[in-house]
Amino acid sequence: MIIGPDHARGGRIDCDVVVVGSGAGGAAAAWQLSRAGKSVICLEAGGHYTEDDFSQDFGVAARQLYEDDGQRVMMGNLYVPLPGGRCLGGSTVVNSGICFRIPPTRFSEWQESNELAFEHADLLPHTHTTEQMIGVAPSRTDVWGGNNQFAMDGMTKLGWSGGPMPRNAPGCIGCGACNNGCPSGGKMSTAKTFIPKSEQYGATYYTFARADGFIRTGDRIEGVTVSLMDPATEQPAGRMEVRAKAVVLSCGAVRTPEILQRNGLGNAHVGQHLHVHAATGVIGITDRDIEGWKGIPQGFYSDEFHVNDKMLIESFWATPEVYWLSFPFGFEGTAKMMDYRRMVAVGGTISDTGEGTVKASAKMGKVKISWSLNEEDKGRLIRLQQRVCELMLAGGATELHTGIYGIPPITSMDDVRTWLVPDQIRPKQMMAVYASHPQGTCRMAGSPEVGAVDCDGRVYGTEGLYVMDASIFPDVLGVNPQVTIMSLSLMLSEKLARTL
Ligand SMILES: Cc1cc2nc3c(=O)[nH]c(=O)nc-3n(C[C@H](O)[C@H](O)[C@H](O)COP(=O)(O)OP(=O)(O)OC[C@H]3O[C@@H](n4cnc5c(N)ncnc54)[C@H](O)[C@@H]3O)c2cc1C
């Protein structure tokens, strides 16, 4: 059952487990726990929106579906947008549907550095369940569109590895609106999968229900206190408390440390070790019509440089205003927008090495996210752009725009060598850096000296309080994270169910 703000009553509810957050981690945990026969209440700060509500207008989508109306940023030696979902289904409703497994070598590194007490083989069955549940398969080329085909052609000429992106969108019609909420219902967010399937086992979801505090006796956490939010004013309009044998926090890697800090729970690692996949892109102009808005925005990838240089090349597509705003074209750039039909866009992500922090502000609901682009990460992002330029020139682009302020349009590999020189570029010149996968802010480790949660996801220093979301990644993952978050959450919640 999904209970919206009109029907939520204050007072007290009792259940076996209360899950806070309904995104990748929370919905997977709610399904696993309810399937095991536990009574589950899941609280979601955002609203419940479906295909009937999703809008092609990003202004509307941002307000309905995103944290801070899509304006969330990290602050450091540059400002980096860090969007995240806030709605039933969390970020899985607005994501691009890309689905990679954790590379086994990455798991081994995590296991060694953070003394994880489980094996990759323990996680794998949960990855299979996840992939089946959300329908992972290579992107269908009948809905690829010109931009993905352009990137694929460039990669093929260079002989690099890659191909159609694995995605969880079996019903994709290639309309290009993934980040506004999939209007065709073809993308299998948790709102289409784990959530309705857990409702069948009796799980109840409250929307516009923001958990603020904890009910506790000493170190034992016995439930949460909840503000019932007024959707119009986004201010608390009522109160509720949910008492449970266990509390699972799945608010994402920004909000989970925030609620812990606000309530003085957890150790010094809470809110530290923020990692992201820093991303950037190159916009090209070709001599032919591409019409990149038709087709899957992110349907192609190349992992040629993933192992040796921790970068993943991915196609992307964005609306005209995003291009126009992201690139320092001035009047000349405005004129360039006339070439939108012939534009192509390829970018990618890197695994960062710098660590940021998340800190709850004095004002309720506000957080300060700090992250800076260090020299190593800046160098890697610029090398990513060098590779992307190479691919795009091979694909037939005649002019490339890097989003780096002060660098002229690139038309050849000589230009790439002349202009894309890490030592000569300052972070603030990099106008098109973006990140969307915060992780690691309550990292998992075999001891409280190293991490914030133990290998069962339990918050060190507490009883009955668990974290199951992107916060628990021991370190940066290196590939798009939703499958790994869901897999870990299924594994940890299965274990939790056995203890209740
Ligand atoms: C634009 C975009 C594109 C992306 N594309 C991809 C992709 O293609 N592939 C991929 O693998 N990953 C992608 N991601 C990332 C991926 O979706 C997230 O990493 C993943 O969903 C995070 O899971 P989570 O459980 O940690 O948090 P989320 O899925 O973000 O869920 C957290 C939920 O908790 C709720 N919440 C927070 N605080 C409270 C509170 N106090 N009380 C109640 N509820 C609360 C939030 O409203 C939110 O709904 C993308 C993300 C974005 C934003």
Coordinates of C-alpha atoms and ligand atoms in Angstrom, one line a residue:
M1 CA 0.0 0.0 0.0
I2 CA 1.2 3.5 -0.7
I3 CA -0.1 6.2 1.7
G4 CA 0.1 9.7 0.5
P5 CA -0.1 13.0 2.5
D6 CA -3.9 13.2 2.3
H7 CA -4.3 9.9 4.2
A8 CA -1.4 9.8 6.5
R9 CA -2.4 10.1 10.1
G10 CA -0.1 11.1 12.9
G11 CA 0.4 8.9 16.0
R12 CA 2.3 5.7 16.4
I13 CA 2.8 2.7 14.2
D14 CA 4.6 -0.6 15.1
C15 CA 6.3 -2.9 12.7
D16 CA 9.3 -5.2 12.4
V17 CA 11.5 -3.0 10.3
V18 CA 11.2 0.6 9.2
V19 CA 13.1 1.5 6.1
V20 CA 13.9 5.2 5.5
G21 CA 14.2 6.0 1.8
S22 CA 12.7 4.1 -1.2
G23 CA 15.5 4.4 -3.8
A24 CA 17.9 1.7 -5.0
G25 CA 18.9 0.6 -1.5
G26 CA 15.7 1.1 0.4
A27 CA 13.2 -0.5 -2.0
A28 CA 15.4 -3.6 -2.4
A29 CA 15.7 -4.0 1.4
A30 CA 11.9 -3.5 1.8
W31 CA 11.2 -6.2 -0.8
Q32 CA 13.7 -8.7 0.8
L33 CA 12.4 -8.1 4.3
S34 CA 8.7 -8.2 3.5
R35 CA 9.3 -11.4 1.4
A36 CA 10.9 -12.9 4.5
G37 CA 7.6 -12.3 6.3
K38 CA 8.6 -9.2 8.2
S39 CA 6.2 -6.3 8.6
V40 CA 7.8 -3.4 6.8
I41 CA 7.0 0.4 6.8
C42 CA 9.0 2.4 4.3
L43 CA 9.2 6.2 4.6
E44 CA 9.8 8.4 1.6
A45 CA 10.5 12.1 1.9
G46 CA 9.3 12.8 -1.7
G47 CA 6.0 12.2 -3.5
H48 CA 4.6 9.4 -5.6
Y49 CA 4.7 10.3 -9.3
T50 CA 4.0 8.1 -12.3
E51 CA 4.0 8.2 -16.1
D52 CA 0.8 10.3 -15.8
D53 CA 2.7 13.1 -13.9
F54 CA 6.2 13.0 -15.6
S55 CA 6.9 16.1 -17.6
Q56 CA 9.2 16.8 -20.6
D57 CA 9.8 20.2 -19.0
F58 CA 12.8 19.8 -16.8
G59 CA 11.7 22.6 -14.5
V60 CA 8.6 20.6 -13.6
A61 CA 10.5 17.3 -13.3
A62 CA 13.2 18.9 -11.1
R63 CA 10.6 20.2 -8.6
Q64 CA 8.7 16.9 -8.5
L65 CA 11.5 14.4 -8.6
Y66 CA 14.8 15.9 -7.4
E67 CA 16.4 16.9 -4.2
D68 CA 16.6 20.7 -3.9
D69 CA 14.7 21.1 -7.2
G70 CA 17.7 19.7 -9.0
Q71 CA 20.0 22.4 -7.7
R72 CA 22.2 20.4 -5.4
V73 CA 25.9 21.2 -5.7
M74 CA 29.2 20.2 -4.2
M75 CA 31.4 23.1 -3.3
G76 CA 35.2 23.2 -3.3
N77 CA 37.7 24.5 -5.8
L78 CA 34.8 24.5 -8.3
Y79 CA 31.0 24.0 -8.1
V80 CA 29.9 20.6 -9.3
P81 CA 26.2 19.7 -9.7
L82 CA 25.3 16.6 -7.7
P83 CA 21.7 15.8 -8.6
G84 CA 19.8 13.1 -6.7
G85 CA 16.2 11.8 -6.7
R86 CA 13.6 12.7 -4.0
C87 CA 10.4 10.8 -4.8
L88 CA 9.0 7.3 -4.4
G89 CA 11.8 5.2 -6.1
G90 CA 14.5 7.8 -5.3
S91 CA 17.2 8.4 -7.9
T92 CA 16.2 5.2 -9.8
V93 CA 13.2 7.2 -11.1
V94 CA 15.4 9.8 -12.7
N95 CA 18.5 7.8 -13.6
S96 CA 19.6 6.8 -17.1
G97 CA 19.1 3.1 -16.6
I98 CA 22.7 2.1 -16.9
C99 CA 23.5 -1.2 -15.2
F100 CA 27.0 -2.5 -14.6
R101 CA 28.0 -5.1 -12.1
I102 CA 30.8 -4.4 -9.6
P103 CA 34.1 -5.6 -11.3
P104 CA 35.4 -8.6 -9.3
T105 CA 38.8 -6.9 -9.0
R106 CA 37.2 -3.9 -7.5
F107 CA 35.4 -6.1 -4.9
S108 CA 38.7 -7.7 -4.0
E109 CA 40.3 -4.3 -3.4
W110 CA 37.4 -3.3 -1.2
Q111 CA 37.6 -6.6 0.7
E112 CA 41.3 -6.1 1.3
S113 CA 41.4 -2.4 2.2
N114 CA 38.3 -2.5 4.5
E115 CA 38.4 -6.1 5.8
L116 CA 35.0 -7.1 4.4
A117 CA 33.8 -10.3 6.0
F118 CA 32.0 -11.7 2.9
E119 CA 33.1 -12.8 -0.6
H120 CA 32.2 -11.7 -4.1
A121 CA 30.4 -15.1 -4.4
D122 CA 28.1 -14.1 -1.5
L123 CA 27.1 -11.0 -3.4
L124 CA 26.7 -12.6 -6.9
P125 CA 23.3 -14.4 -6.3
H126 CA 21.9 -11.0 -5.2
T127 CA 23.2 -9.4 -8.3
H128 CA 21.4 -12.0 -10.4
T129 CA 18.2 -11.4 -8.5
T130 CA 18.6 -7.6 -9.0
E131 CA 19.3 -8.0 -12.8
Q132 CA 16.3 -10.2 -13.2
M133 CA 14.0 -8.0 -11.1
I134 CA 14.9 -4.8 -13.0
G135 CA 15.3 -6.4 -16.5
V136 CA 18.9 -5.7 -17.4
A137 CA 19.9 -6.3 -21.0
P138 CA 22.1 -4.5 -23.7
S139 CA 20.5 -1.4 -25.1
R140 CA 18.3 -2.2 -28.1
T141 CA 19.8 -0.6 -31.2
D142 CA 16.3 -0.1 -32.8
V143 CA 15.9 2.7 -30.3
W144 CA 19.5 3.8 -30.2
G145 CA 19.3 6.9 -32.4
G146 CA 22.0 8.8 -34.2
N147 CA 24.2 9.9 -31.3
N148 CA 24.9 6.4 -29.9
Q149 CA 25.5 5.1 -33.5
F150 CA 28.0 7.9 -34.0
A151 CA 29.9 7.0 -30.9
M152 CA 29.8 3.3 -31.8
D153 CA 31.2 4.1 -35.3
G154 CA 34.1 6.1 -33.8
M155 CA 34.9 3.4 -31.3
T156 CA 34.8 0.7 -34.0
K157 CA 37.3 2.7 -36.2
L158 CA 39.7 2.9 -33.3
G159 CA 39.3 -0.8 -32.3
W160 CA 38.4 0.0 -28.7
S161 CA 36.3 -2.2 -26.5
G162 CA 32.7 -1.4 -25.7
G163 CA 29.2 -1.5 -27.3
P164 CA 25.5 -1.1 -26.4
M165 CA 25.1 -0.1 -22.8
P166 CA 23.5 -2.6 -20.4
R167 CA 20.3 -1.0 -19.2
N168 CA 17.2 -1.8 -17.2
A169 CA 14.7 -0.5 -19.7
P170 CA 13.2 -3.4 -21.6
G171 CA 10.2 -1.3 -22.7
C172 CA 12.3 1.7 -23.8
I173 CA 10.8 3.5 -26.8
G174 CA 13.9 5.8 -27.2
C175 CA 12.1 9.0 -26.3
G176 CA 15.2 10.4 -24.6
A177 CA 13.5 11.6 -21.4
C178 CA 15.0 9.2 -18.8
N179 CA 16.1 11.9 -16.4
N180 CA 12.6 13.5 -16.2
G181 CA 11.1 10.2 -15.2
C182 CA 10.4 7.6 -17.9
P183 CA 7.2 8.7 -19.6
S184 CA 6.6 5.3 -21.4
G185 CA 7.1 3.3 -18.2
G186 CA 9.8 1.3 -20.1
K187 CA 12.5 1.9 -17.5
M188 CA 12.3 -0.5 -14.5
S189 CA 13.0 1.9 -11.6
T190 CA 12.3 0.6 -8.1
A191 CA 8.9 2.2 -8.3
K192 CA 8.1 -0.3 -11.1
T193 CA 9.8 -3.3 -9.5
F194 CA 10.8 -3.8 -5.9
I195 CA 8.1 -1.4 -4.6
P196 CA 5.0 -3.0 -6.1
K197 CA 6.4 -6.5 -5.5
S198 CA 7.0 -5.7 -1.8
E199 CA 3.5 -4.3 -1.5
Q200 CA 2.3 -7.7 -2.5
Y201 CA 4.1 -9.0 0.6
G202 CA 2.4 -6.3 2.8
A203 CA 5.0 -3.6 2.8
T204 CA 3.5 -0.1 3.3
Y205 CA 5.0 3.1 1.9
Y206 CA 4.4 6.5 3.3
T207 CA 5.2 9.4 0.9
F208 CA 6.0 13.0 2.0
A209 CA 7.1 11.3 5.2
R210 CA 10.6 12.6 6.3
A211 CA 12.3 10.8 9.1
D212 CA 14.0 13.4 11.4
G213 CA 14.9 11.7 14.6
F214 CA 15.2 8.4 16.5
I215 CA 13.5 6.7 19.3
R216 CA 16.2 5.2 21.5
T217 CA 17.0 3.6 24.8
G218 CA 20.7 4.0 25.3
D219 CA 22.5 2.7 22.2
R220 CA 19.5 0.7 21.1
I221 CA 17.5 2.3 18.3
E222 CA 13.8 1.5 18.6
G223 CA 12.2 3.6 15.8
V224 CA 12.1 6.9 14.1
T225 CA 10.2 10.1 14.5
V226 CA 8.7 11.5 11.3
S227 CA 7.6 14.8 9.9
L228 CA 4.6 14.5 7.5
M229 CA 5.3 17.1 4.9
D230 CA 2.9 19.4 3.2
P231 CA 3.6 18.9 -0.5
A232 CA 2.7 22.5 -1.4
T233 CA 4.8 24.3 1.3
E234 CA 7.4 21.5 1.8
Q235 CA 7.0 22.2 5.6
P236 CA 6.0 19.7 8.3
A237 CA 2.3 19.5 8.7
G238 CA 2.1 16.6 11.1
R239 CA 4.1 14.1 13.2
M240 CA 4.2 10.4 13.4
E241 CA 6.4 7.8 15.1
V242 CA 7.3 4.4 13.8
R243 CA 8.5 1.9 16.3
A244 CA 10.4 -1.1 15.0
K245 CA 12.8 -3.9 15.9
A246 CA 15.2 -2.5 13.3
V247 CA 15.7 0.7 11.5
V248 CA 17.3 0.7 8.0
L249 CA 18.6 4.0 6.7
S250 CA 18.5 4.2 2.9
C251 CA 18.4 8.0 2.4
G252 CA 21.3 8.0 -0.1
A253 CA 24.9 9.1 0.5
V254 CA 24.0 12.7 1.3
R255 CA 21.0 12.3 3.5
T256 CA 22.0 9.2 5.5
P257 CA 25.1 10.8 7.0
E258 CA 23.0 14.0 7.6
I259 CA 20.3 12.3 9.7
L260 CA 23.0 10.4 11.7
Q261 CA 25.0 13.6 12.4
R262 CA 21.9 15.5 13.3
N263 CA 21.1 12.9 15.9
G264 CA 24.6 12.5 17.2
L265 CA 24.8 8.8 16.0
G266 CA 27.7 6.9 14.5
N267 CA 31.4 7.5 14.7
A268 CA 33.8 10.0 13.1
H269 CA 33.6 8.3 9.7
V270 CA 30.0 9.4 9.2
G271 CA 29.9 12.1 6.5
Q272 CA 33.6 11.6 5.6
H273 CA 35.1 9.8 2.5
L274 CA 32.6 11.2 0.0
H275 CA 33.4 9.8 -3.4
V276 CA 31.8 10.5 -6.7
H277 CA 32.2 9.5 -10.3
A278 CA 33.2 12.9 -11.7
A279 CA 31.9 13.3 -15.2
T280 CA 32.4 15.6 -18.1
G281 CA 31.6 15.6 -21.8
V282 CA 32.5 16.9 -25.2
I283 CA 29.9 18.4 -27.7
G284 CA 30.8 17.9 -31.3
I285 CA 29.4 19.2 -34.6
T286 CA 29.1 16.9 -37.6
D287 CA 28.4 17.5 -41.2
R288 CA 25.2 15.4 -41.1
D289 CA 21.9 15.3 -39.3
I290 CA 22.2 13.3 -36.1
E291 CA 19.0 14.4 -34.3
G292 CA 20.5 13.1 -31.0
W293 CA 17.3 13.9 -29.1
K294 CA 15.8 10.9 -30.7
G295 CA 16.9 7.7 -29.0
I296 CA 18.4 6.5 -25.7
P297 CA 20.4 9.4 -24.1
Q298 CA 23.1 7.0 -22.8
G299 CA 23.0 3.9 -24.9
F300 CA 26.7 3.4 -25.7
Y301 CA 29.9 2.8 -23.6
S302 CA 33.5 2.1 -24.0
D303 CA 35.6 0.5 -21.3
E304 CA 38.9 0.6 -23.2
F305 CA 40.5 2.7 -20.5
H306 CA 38.6 1.4 -17.5
V307 CA 41.2 -0.9 -16.0
N308 CA 44.3 1.1 -16.7
D309 CA 43.0 4.6 -16.3
K310 CA 39.8 4.2 -14.2
M311 CA 37.6 6.0 -16.8
L312 CA 34.4 4.9 -18.5
I313 CA 33.4 6.5 -21.8
E314 CA 29.6 6.9 -22.2
S315 CA 27.5 8.7 -24.7
F316 CA 25.0 11.2 -23.4
W317 CA 22.3 13.6 -24.7
A318 CA 21.0 16.7 -23.0
T319 CA 18.3 19.3 -23.8
P320 CA 19.4 22.5 -25.7
E321 CA 19.3 24.7 -22.6
V322 CA 21.8 22.4 -20.8
Y323 CA 24.3 22.6 -23.7
W324 CA 23.8 26.3 -24.0
L325 CA 24.2 26.9 -20.2
S326 CA 27.1 24.4 -19.8
F327 CA 29.3 25.7 -22.5
P328 CA 31.0 29.1 -22.5
F329 CA 30.1 30.0 -26.0
G330 CA 28.9 33.6 -25.6
F331 CA 27.2 35.1 -28.6
E332 CA 29.1 32.8 -30.9
G333 CA 27.8 29.9 -28.8
T334 CA 24.2 31.0 -29.1
A335 CA 24.6 31.0 -32.9
K336 CA 26.1 27.5 -32.6
M337 CA 22.8 26.2 -31.1
M338 CA 21.5 26.5 -34.7
D339 CA 23.6 23.4 -35.3
Y340 CA 21.7 21.3 -32.6
R341 CA 20.4 18.9 -35.2
R342 CA 24.0 18.1 -36.3
M343 CA 25.4 17.9 -32.7
V344 CA 26.9 14.8 -31.1
A345 CA 27.8 14.3 -27.4
V346 CA 30.1 11.8 -25.7
G347 CA 31.6 12.0 -22.2
G348 CA 32.3 9.7 -19.4
T349 CA 33.1 9.3 -15.8
I350 CA 36.3 8.8 -13.7
S351 CA 36.8 7.2 -10.3
D352 CA 37.8 10.1 -8.1
T353 CA 40.8 9.8 -5.7
G354 CA 40.0 13.0 -3.6
E355 CA 37.6 12.7 -0.7
G356 CA 34.8 15.1 0.1
T357 CA 32.6 15.5 3.1
V358 CA 28.9 15.9 3.9
K359 CA 27.9 18.0 6.9
A360 CA 24.5 18.7 8.3
S361 CA 23.8 22.4 8.5
A362 CA 22.2 24.0 11.5
K363 CA 19.0 24.5 9.5
M364 CA 16.8 21.4 9.3
G365 CA 17.1 19.7 6.0
K366 CA 20.2 21.6 4.8
V367 CA 23.5 20.0 4.1
K368 CA 26.9 21.3 3.1
I369 CA 28.7 19.0 0.5
S370 CA 32.4 19.7 0.1
W371 CA 34.5 18.2 -2.7
S372 CA 37.4 19.5 -4.7
L373 CA 38.9 18.4 -7.9
N374 CA 42.5 17.4 -7.0
E375 CA 45.4 17.4 -9.4
E376 CA 45.2 13.7 -10.0
D377 CA 41.5 13.7 -10.8
K378 CA 41.8 16.8 -12.9
G379 CA 44.5 15.1 -15.0
R380 CA 42.3 12.0 -15.4
L381 CA 39.3 14.1 -16.5
I382 CA 41.4 15.9 -19.1
R383 CA 42.8 12.6 -20.3
L384 CA 39.2 11.4 -20.5
Q385 CA 38.4 14.4 -22.7
Q386 CA 41.5 13.6 -24.9
R387 CA 40.2 10.1 -25.5
V388 CA 36.6 11.3 -26.1
C389 CA 37.9 13.8 -28.7
E390 CA 39.9 11.1 -30.4
L391 CA 36.8 8.9 -30.6
M392 CA 34.6 11.8 -31.9
L393 CA 37.1 12.9 -34.5
A394 CA 37.3 9.2 -35.6
G395 CA 33.5 9.2 -35.8
G396 CA 33.5 12.2 -38.1
A397 CA 33.0 15.3 -35.9
T398 CA 34.4 18.4 -37.5
E399 CA 34.5 20.7 -34.4
L400 CA 34.6 19.8 -30.7
H401 CA 33.7 21.9 -27.6
T402 CA 35.1 20.7 -24.3
G403 CA 33.4 23.0 -21.9
I404 CA 36.8 24.2 -20.6
Y405 CA 36.8 27.9 -20.5
G406 CA 39.4 29.5 -22.7
I407 CA 40.0 26.5 -24.9
P408 CA 39.0 27.1 -28.6
P409 CA 37.0 24.6 -30.6
I410 CA 39.1 21.5 -31.4
T411 CA 39.3 20.2 -34.9
S412 CA 42.2 17.8 -34.9
M413 CA 44.4 15.6 -32.7
D414 CA 47.1 18.3 -33.0
D415 CA 44.6 20.6 -31.3
V416 CA 44.0 18.0 -28.6
R417 CA 47.7 17.8 -27.9
T418 CA 48.1 21.6 -27.9
W419 CA 45.1 22.5 -25.7
L420 CA 44.1 19.6 -23.5
V421 CA 47.2 19.9 -21.3
P422 CA 46.4 19.2 -17.6
D423 CA 49.2 21.5 -16.3
Q424 CA 47.8 24.4 -18.1
I425 CA 44.1 24.1 -17.1
R426 CA 42.8 25.2 -13.7
P427 CA 39.8 23.4 -12.1
K428 CA 37.7 26.6 -12.3
Q429 CA 38.1 26.6 -16.1
M430 CA 36.3 23.3 -16.2
M431 CA 32.7 24.5 -16.6
A432 CA 31.2 21.1 -17.5
V433 CA 32.1 18.9 -14.6
Y434 CA 29.2 17.0 -13.2
A435 CA 28.7 14.1 -10.7
S436 CA 25.7 12.0 -9.9
H437 CA 26.8 9.0 -7.9
P438 CA 27.7 10.1 -4.3
Q439 CA 29.0 7.2 -2.2
G440 CA 31.1 6.1 0.7
T441 CA 29.9 8.6 3.4
C442 CA 29.1 5.8 5.9
R443 CA 31.7 3.4 4.6
M444 CA 31.6 -0.3 5.5
A445 CA 34.6 -1.8 7.2
G446 CA 35.5 -4.7 9.5
S447 CA 36.4 -2.3 12.3
P448 CA 35.1 1.1 13.6
E449 CA 38.7 2.5 13.2
V450 CA 38.2 2.2 9.4
G451 CA 34.5 2.7 8.8
A452 CA 31.1 3.8 10.0
V453 CA 29.1 0.5 9.6
D454 CA 30.1 -3.1 10.1
C455 CA 29.9 -5.9 7.5
D456 CA 26.2 -6.4 8.4
G457 CA 25.5 -2.8 7.7
R458 CA 25.0 -2.0 11.4
V459 CA 26.0 1.5 12.5
Y460 CA 29.0 1.1 14.8
G461 CA 28.1 2.1 18.4
T462 CA 24.4 1.4 18.0
E463 CA 22.0 -1.6 18.2
G464 CA 19.2 -2.0 15.7
L465 CA 20.3 0.7 13.3
Y466 CA 21.5 -0.2 9.8
V467 CA 22.5 1.5 6.6
M468 CA 21.7 0.0 3.2
D469 CA 22.4 2.5 0.4
A470 CA 25.3 4.0 -1.6
S471 CA 26.8 5.4 1.7
I472 CA 28.2 2.1 2.6
F473 CA 30.5 1.6 -0.4
P474 CA 34.0 1.2 1.1
D475 CA 35.6 3.3 -1.6
V476 CA 34.7 4.7 -5.1
L477 CA 33.1 1.9 -7.2
G478 CA 34.2 2.9 -10.7
V479 CA 31.0 1.9 -12.6
N480 CA 27.4 3.2 -12.4
P481 CA 26.3 2.0 -9.0
Q482 CA 22.6 1.1 -8.9
V483 CA 23.1 -2.7 -9.4
T484 CA 25.7 -2.9 -6.7
I485 CA 23.6 -0.9 -4.3
M486 CA 20.6 -3.1 -4.8
S487 CA 22.8 -6.3 -4.6
L488 CA 24.4 -5.2 -1.3
S489 CA 21.1 -4.2 0.1
L490 CA 19.5 -7.6 -0.8
M491 CA 22.4 -9.4 0.8
L492 CA 22.4 -7.3 4.0
S493 CA 18.6 -7.3 4.4
E494 CA 18.4 -11.1 3.9
K495 CA 20.9 -11.4 6.8
L496 CA 19.0 -8.9 8.9
A497 CA 15.7 -10.8 8.4
R498 CA 17.2 -13.9 9.8
T499 CA 18.1 -12.1 13.1
L500 CA 14.6 -10.6 13.8
Ligands
LIG1 C1 20.4 12.0 -13.0 C2 20.9 10.7 -12.5 C3 21.3 9.7 -13.4 C4 21.8 8.5 -12.9 N1 22.1 7.5 -13.8 C5 22.4 6.3 -13.3 C6 22.5 5.2 -14.2 O1 22.3 5.3 -15.4 N2 23.0 4.0 -13.6 C7 23.3 3.9 -12.3 O2 23.7 2.8 -11.9 N3 23.1 4.9 -11.5 C8 22.7 6.1 -11.9 N4 22.5 7.1 -11.1 C9 22.8 6.9 -9.6 C10 21.8 5.9 -8.9 O3 20.5 6.1 -9.4 C11 22.0 6.1 -7.5 O4 23.3 5.9 -7.2 C12 21.1 5.2 -6.6 O5 19.8 5.3 -6.9 C13 21.4 5.6 -5.1 O6 20.6 4.7 -4.3 P1 20.4 5.1 -2.8 O7 19.5 4.0 -2.2 O8 21.7 5.3 -2.2 O9 19.7 6.5 -2.8 P2 18.5 7.1 -3.7 O10 18.1 6.1 -4.8 O11 18.8 8.4 -4.1 O12 17.2 7.1 -2.7 C14 17.2 7.8 -1.5 C15 15.8 8.2 -1.1 O13 15.7 8.5 0.2 C16 14.8 9.6 0.4 N5 15.1 10.2 1.7 C17 16.2 11.0 2.0 N6 16.2 11.4 3.2 C18 15.0 10.9 3.8 C19 14.4 11.1 5.0 N7 15.0 11.7 6.0 N8 13.2 10.5 5.2 C20 12.6 9.8 4.2 N9 13.1 9.6 3.0 C21 14.3 10.2 2.8 C22 15.0 10.4 -0.8 O14 13.9 11.2 -1.0 C23 15.2 9.4 -1.9 O15 14.0 9.0 -2.5 C24 22.0 8.3 -11.5 C25 21.6 9.3 -10.6 C26 21.1 10.5 -11.1 C27 20.6 11.5 -10.1

